[in-house]
mmCIF file of C-alpha atoms and ligand atoms in Angstrom:
data_model
loop_
_atom_site.group_PDB
_atom_site.id
_atom_site.type_symbol
_atom_site.label_atom_id
_atom_site.label_comp_id
_atom_site.label_asym_id
_atom_site.label_seq_id
_atom_site.Cartn_x
_atom_site.Cartn_y
_atom_site.Cartn_z
ATOM 1 C CA MET A 1066 -23.268 14.725 10.590
ATOM 2 C CA SER A 1067 -24.692 12.653 7.749
ATOM 3 C CA THR A 1068 -25.034 8.879 8.058
ATOM 4 C CA THR A 1069 -22.284 8.318 5.523
ATOM 5 C CA MET A 1070 -19.926 10.565 7.424
ATOM 6 C CA THR A 1071 -20.738 8.811 10.693
ATOM 7 C CA GLN A 1072 -20.096 5.422 9.122
ATOM 8 C CA GLU A 1073 -16.848 6.696 7.660
ATOM 9 C CA LYS A 1074 -15.830 8.022 11.074
ATOM 10 C CA GLU A 1075 -16.561 4.675 12.700
ATOM 11 C CA ARG A 1076 -14.334 2.904 10.246
ATOM 12 C CA GLN A 1077 -11.464 5.203 11.227
ATOM 13 C CA THR A 1078 -11.530 4.126 14.875
ATOM 14 C CA ALA A 1079 -9.772 1.240 16.522
ATOM 15 C CA GLU A 1080 -13.111 -0.084 17.818
ATOM 16 C CA VAL A 1081 -14.290 -2.465 15.122
ATOM 17 C CA THR A 1082 -15.989 -5.831 15.062
ATOM 18 C CA GLN A 1083 -14.118 -8.884 13.828
ATOM 19 C CA GLU A 1084 -16.228 -8.709 10.661
ATOM 20 C CA GLN A 1085 -15.320 -5.063 10.001
ATOM 21 C CA PHE A 1086 -11.683 -5.886 10.694
ATOM 22 C CA LEU A 1087 -11.758 -8.673 8.088
ATOM 23 C CA GLU A 1088 -13.316 -6.250 5.585
ATOM 24 C CA GLY A 1089 -10.460 -3.850 6.294
ATOM 25 C CA LEU A 1090 -7.844 -6.571 5.780
ATOM 26 C CA ASN A 1091 -9.424 -7.323 2.406
ATOM 27 C CA VAL A 1092 -9.199 -3.637 1.451
ATOM 28 C CA ASP A 1093 -5.502 -3.834 2.355
ATOM 29 C CA LEU A 1094 -5.053 -7.030 0.323
ATOM 30 C CA ALA A 1095 -6.784 -5.491 -2.726
ATOM 31 C CA HIS A 1096 -4.325 -2.574 -2.533
ATOM 32 C CA GLU A 1097 -1.298 -4.867 -2.252
ATOM 33 C CA TYR A 1098 -2.392 -6.755 -5.383
ATOM 34 C CA SER A 1099 -2.928 -3.411 -7.072
ATOM 35 C CA ALA A 1100 0.591 -2.322 -6.039
ATOM 36 C CA VAL A 1101 2.059 -5.446 -7.663
ATOM 37 C CA ILE A 1102 0.206 -4.703 -10.922
ATOM 38 C CA THR A 1103 1.053 -0.994 -10.752
ATOM 39 C CA TYR A 1104 4.793 -1.560 -10.301
ATOM 40 C CA ARG A 1105 4.859 -4.261 -12.986
ATOM 41 C CA THR A 1106 2.975 -2.002 -15.426
ATOM 42 C CA TYR A 1107 5.090 1.079 -14.697
ATOM 43 C CA ALA A 1108 8.327 -0.940 -15.032
ATOM 44 C CA SER A 1109 7.253 -1.971 -18.528
ATOM 45 C CA GLN A 1110 5.837 1.407 -19.591
ATOM 46 C CA VAL A 1111 8.413 3.843 -18.226
ATOM 47 C CA GLN A 1112 10.266 5.837 -20.883
ATOM 48 C CA GLY A 1113 12.889 8.554 -21.071
ATOM 49 C CA GLN A 1114 16.475 8.925 -19.991
ATOM 50 C CA TRP A 1115 15.910 7.262 -16.590
ATOM 51 C CA ARG A 1116 14.063 4.250 -17.979
ATOM 52 C CA MET A 1117 16.651 1.672 -16.965
ATOM 53 C CA GLU A 1118 16.975 2.987 -13.402
ATOM 54 C CA LEU A 1119 13.232 3.416 -12.885
ATOM 55 C CA ARG A 1120 12.432 0.086 -14.481
ATOM 56 C CA GLN A 1121 14.742 -1.601 -11.980
ATOM 57 C CA PHE A 1122 13.363 0.460 -9.123
ATOM 58 C CA PHE A 1123 9.725 -0.371 -9.894
ATOM 59 C CA GLU A 1124 10.591 -4.052 -10.309
ATOM 60 C CA SER A 1125 12.408 -4.089 -6.973
ATOM 61 C CA GLU A 1126 9.164 -3.150 -5.185
ATOM 62 C CA ILE A 1127 7.203 -6.129 -6.522
ATOM 63 C CA PRO A 1128 8.564 -8.887 -4.224
ATOM 64 C CA ASP A 1129 7.885 -6.712 -1.143
ATOM 65 C CA GLU A 1130 4.280 -6.008 -2.145
ATOM 66 C CA LEU A 1131 3.695 -9.663 -3.020
ATOM 67 C CA GLY A 1132 5.079 -10.633 0.387
ATOM 68 C CA HIS A 1133 2.634 -8.230 2.044
ATOM 69 C CA ALA A 1134 -0.229 -9.781 0.048
ATOM 70 C CA GLN A 1135 0.855 -13.209 1.294
ATOM 71 C CA ILE A 1136 0.845 -12.110 4.949
ATOM 72 C CA LEU A 1137 -2.614 -10.536 4.581
ATOM 73 C CA ALA A 1138 -4.180 -13.423 2.631
ATOM 74 C CA ASP A 1139 -2.860 -15.954 5.162
ATOM 75 C CA LYS A 1140 -4.223 -13.926 8.092
ATOM 76 C CA ILE A 1141 -7.627 -13.436 6.465
ATOM 77 C CA VAL A 1142 -7.954 -17.216 6.073
ATOM 78 C CA THR A 1143 -6.692 -17.853 9.616
ATOM 79 C CA LEU A 1144 -9.337 -15.466 10.964
ATOM 80 C CA GLY A 1145 -12.085 -17.273 9.039
ATOM 81 C CA GLY A 1146 -12.460 -14.869 6.130
ATOM 82 C CA THR A 1147 -12.157 -15.219 2.368
ATOM 83 C CA PRO A 1148 -9.266 -13.340 0.707
ATOM 84 C CA THR A 1149 -10.319 -11.052 -2.120
ATOM 85 C CA THR A 1150 -9.084 -11.858 -5.618
ATOM 86 C CA VAL A 1151 -9.941 -8.415 -6.990
ATOM 87 C CA PRO A 1152 -7.236 -5.718 -6.955
ATOM 88 C CA SER A 1153 -8.137 -2.093 -6.278
ATOM 89 C CA PRO A 1154 -7.958 0.140 -9.395
ATOM 90 C CA VAL A 1155 -4.518 0.839 -10.881
ATOM 91 C CA LYS A 1156 -3.753 4.501 -11.638
ATOM 92 C CA ALA A 1157 -2.513 5.305 -15.121
ATOM 93 C CA GLY A 1158 0.874 7.055 -15.307
ATOM 94 C CA ARG A 1159 1.432 9.134 -18.457
ATOM 95 C CA ASP A 1160 5.112 9.806 -17.775
ATOM 96 C CA SER A 1161 7.760 8.802 -15.275
ATOM 97 C CA LYS A 1162 7.054 11.705 -12.930
ATOM 98 C CA GLU A 1163 3.337 10.927 -12.772
ATOM 99 C CA MET A 1164 4.161 7.253 -12.155
ATOM 100 C CA LEU A 1165 6.365 8.224 -9.215
ATOM 101 C CA ARG A 1166 3.773 10.630 -7.829
ATOM 102 C CA ASN A 1167 1.015 8.007 -8.076
ATOM 103 C CA ALA A 1168 3.245 5.459 -6.370
ATOM 104 C CA LEU A 1169 4.140 7.939 -3.615
ATOM 105 C CA GLU A 1170 0.473 8.749 -3.002
ATOM 106 C CA ASP A 1171 -0.368 5.039 -2.764
ATOM 107 C CA GLU A 1172 2.477 4.315 -0.348
ATOM 108 C CA ILE A 1173 1.416 7.187 1.933
ATOM 109 C CA GLU A 1174 -2.232 6.026 1.928
ATOM 110 C CA THR A 1175 -1.106 2.480 2.654
ATOM 111 C CA ILE A 1176 0.965 3.564 5.662
ATOM 112 C CA ASP A 1177 -2.089 5.401 7.068
ATOM 113 C CA ARG A 1178 -4.264 2.327 6.600
ATOM 114 C CA TYR A 1179 -1.705 0.061 8.300
ATOM 115 C CA VAL A 1180 -1.299 2.385 11.279
ATOM 116 C CA LEU A 1181 -5.079 2.220 11.755
ATOM 117 C CA ARG A 1182 -5.190 -1.543 11.130
ATOM 118 C CA ARG A 1183 -2.461 -2.075 13.696
ATOM 119 C CA LYS A 1184 -4.574 -0.320 16.349
ATOM 120 C CA GLN A 1185 -7.643 -2.345 15.355
ATOM 121 C CA ALA A 1186 -5.659 -5.598 15.572
ATOM 122 C CA GLU A 1187 -4.522 -4.708 19.074
ATOM 123 C CA ALA A 1188 -8.021 -3.673 20.180
ATOM 124 C CA LEU A 1189 -9.294 -7.080 19.040
ATOM 125 C CA GLY A 1190 -6.506 -8.891 20.890
ATOM 126 C CA HIS A 1191 -4.634 -9.990 17.751
ATOM 127 C CA TYR A 1192 -1.256 -9.002 19.197
ATOM 128 C CA GLY A 1193 0.824 -11.153 16.840
ATOM 129 C CA LEU A 1194 -0.849 -9.579 13.846
ATOM 130 C CA ALA A 1195 -0.318 -6.118 15.334
ATOM 131 C CA VAL A 1196 3.433 -6.839 15.308
ATOM 132 C CA GLU A 1197 3.243 -7.968 11.661
ATOM 133 C CA PHE A 1198 1.869 -4.529 10.843
ATOM 134 C CA ASP A 1199 5.034 -2.992 12.279
ATOM 135 C CA ASP A 1200 6.970 -4.798 9.525
ATOM 136 C CA LEU A 1201 4.499 -3.667 6.869
ATOM 137 C CA ILE A 1202 4.649 -0.066 8.101
ATOM 138 C CA ARG A 1203 8.465 -0.199 8.050
ATOM 139 C CA ASP A 1204 8.536 -1.583 4.475
ATOM 140 C CA GLU A 1205 6.024 0.940 3.095
ATOM 141 C CA SER A 1206 7.820 3.793 4.850
ATOM 142 C CA THR A 1207 11.053 2.768 3.124
ATOM 143 C CA HIS A 1208 9.212 2.701 -0.223
ATOM 144 C CA ARG A 1209 7.775 6.169 0.472
ATOM 145 C CA ASP A 1210 11.183 7.570 1.434
ATOM 146 C CA GLU A 1211 12.912 6.129 -1.640
ATOM 147 C CA ILE A 1212 10.325 7.622 -4.001
ATOM 148 C CA ASN A 1213 10.561 10.940 -2.177
ATOM 149 C CA MET A 1214 14.335 10.945 -2.680
ATOM 150 C CA ILE A 1215 13.950 10.297 -6.410
ATOM 151 C CA LEU A 1216 11.353 13.079 -6.805
ATOM 152 C CA LYS A 1217 13.261 15.599 -4.712
ATOM 153 C CA ARG A 1218 15.972 16.225 -7.325
ATOM 154 C CA TRP A 1219 13.794 15.444 -10.317
ATOM 155 C CA ASP A 1220 14.099 18.798 -12.058
ATOM 156 C CA THR A 1221 17.611 19.815 -10.987
ATOM 157 C CA GLY A 1222 19.304 16.397 -11.266
HETATM 158 FE FE1 FE2 B 1021 2.840 -3.345 0.404
HETATM 159 FE FE1 FE2 B 1022 4.971 -0.332 -0.922
#
């Protein structure tokens, strides 16, 4: 196994140092900021016969993602870290279907990261924070399910 692969593997385990955990929380925060920008951008850009519905749908996600960013930024400061101010890259969506697929992919990745982060929080004894991740996992799962429902009947109406 190459060094990079070993390092990658280590990051996937629950056994992390406090420093690595803080780095992970900042990755999460960068993705929440990116989600806010993504949903805002898609809401403005979306075109076609479902524009009004999708615009409203994308906009309805923003307060949730901003709330998640608040929880993460507060916890990073509480744990002695510095919250990132740089969002992770926003994926371009050329049409409404690609926007929905990008959003679905992001939500699924986010759930995976939070399941891991929850385990890491517990391993480090941050039990309160572990419970907060339950709420985040619930919210992102709802987002994922809603997007899935929209995409399911996309071509047949
Ligand atoms: Fe979120
Ligand atoms: Fe979400």
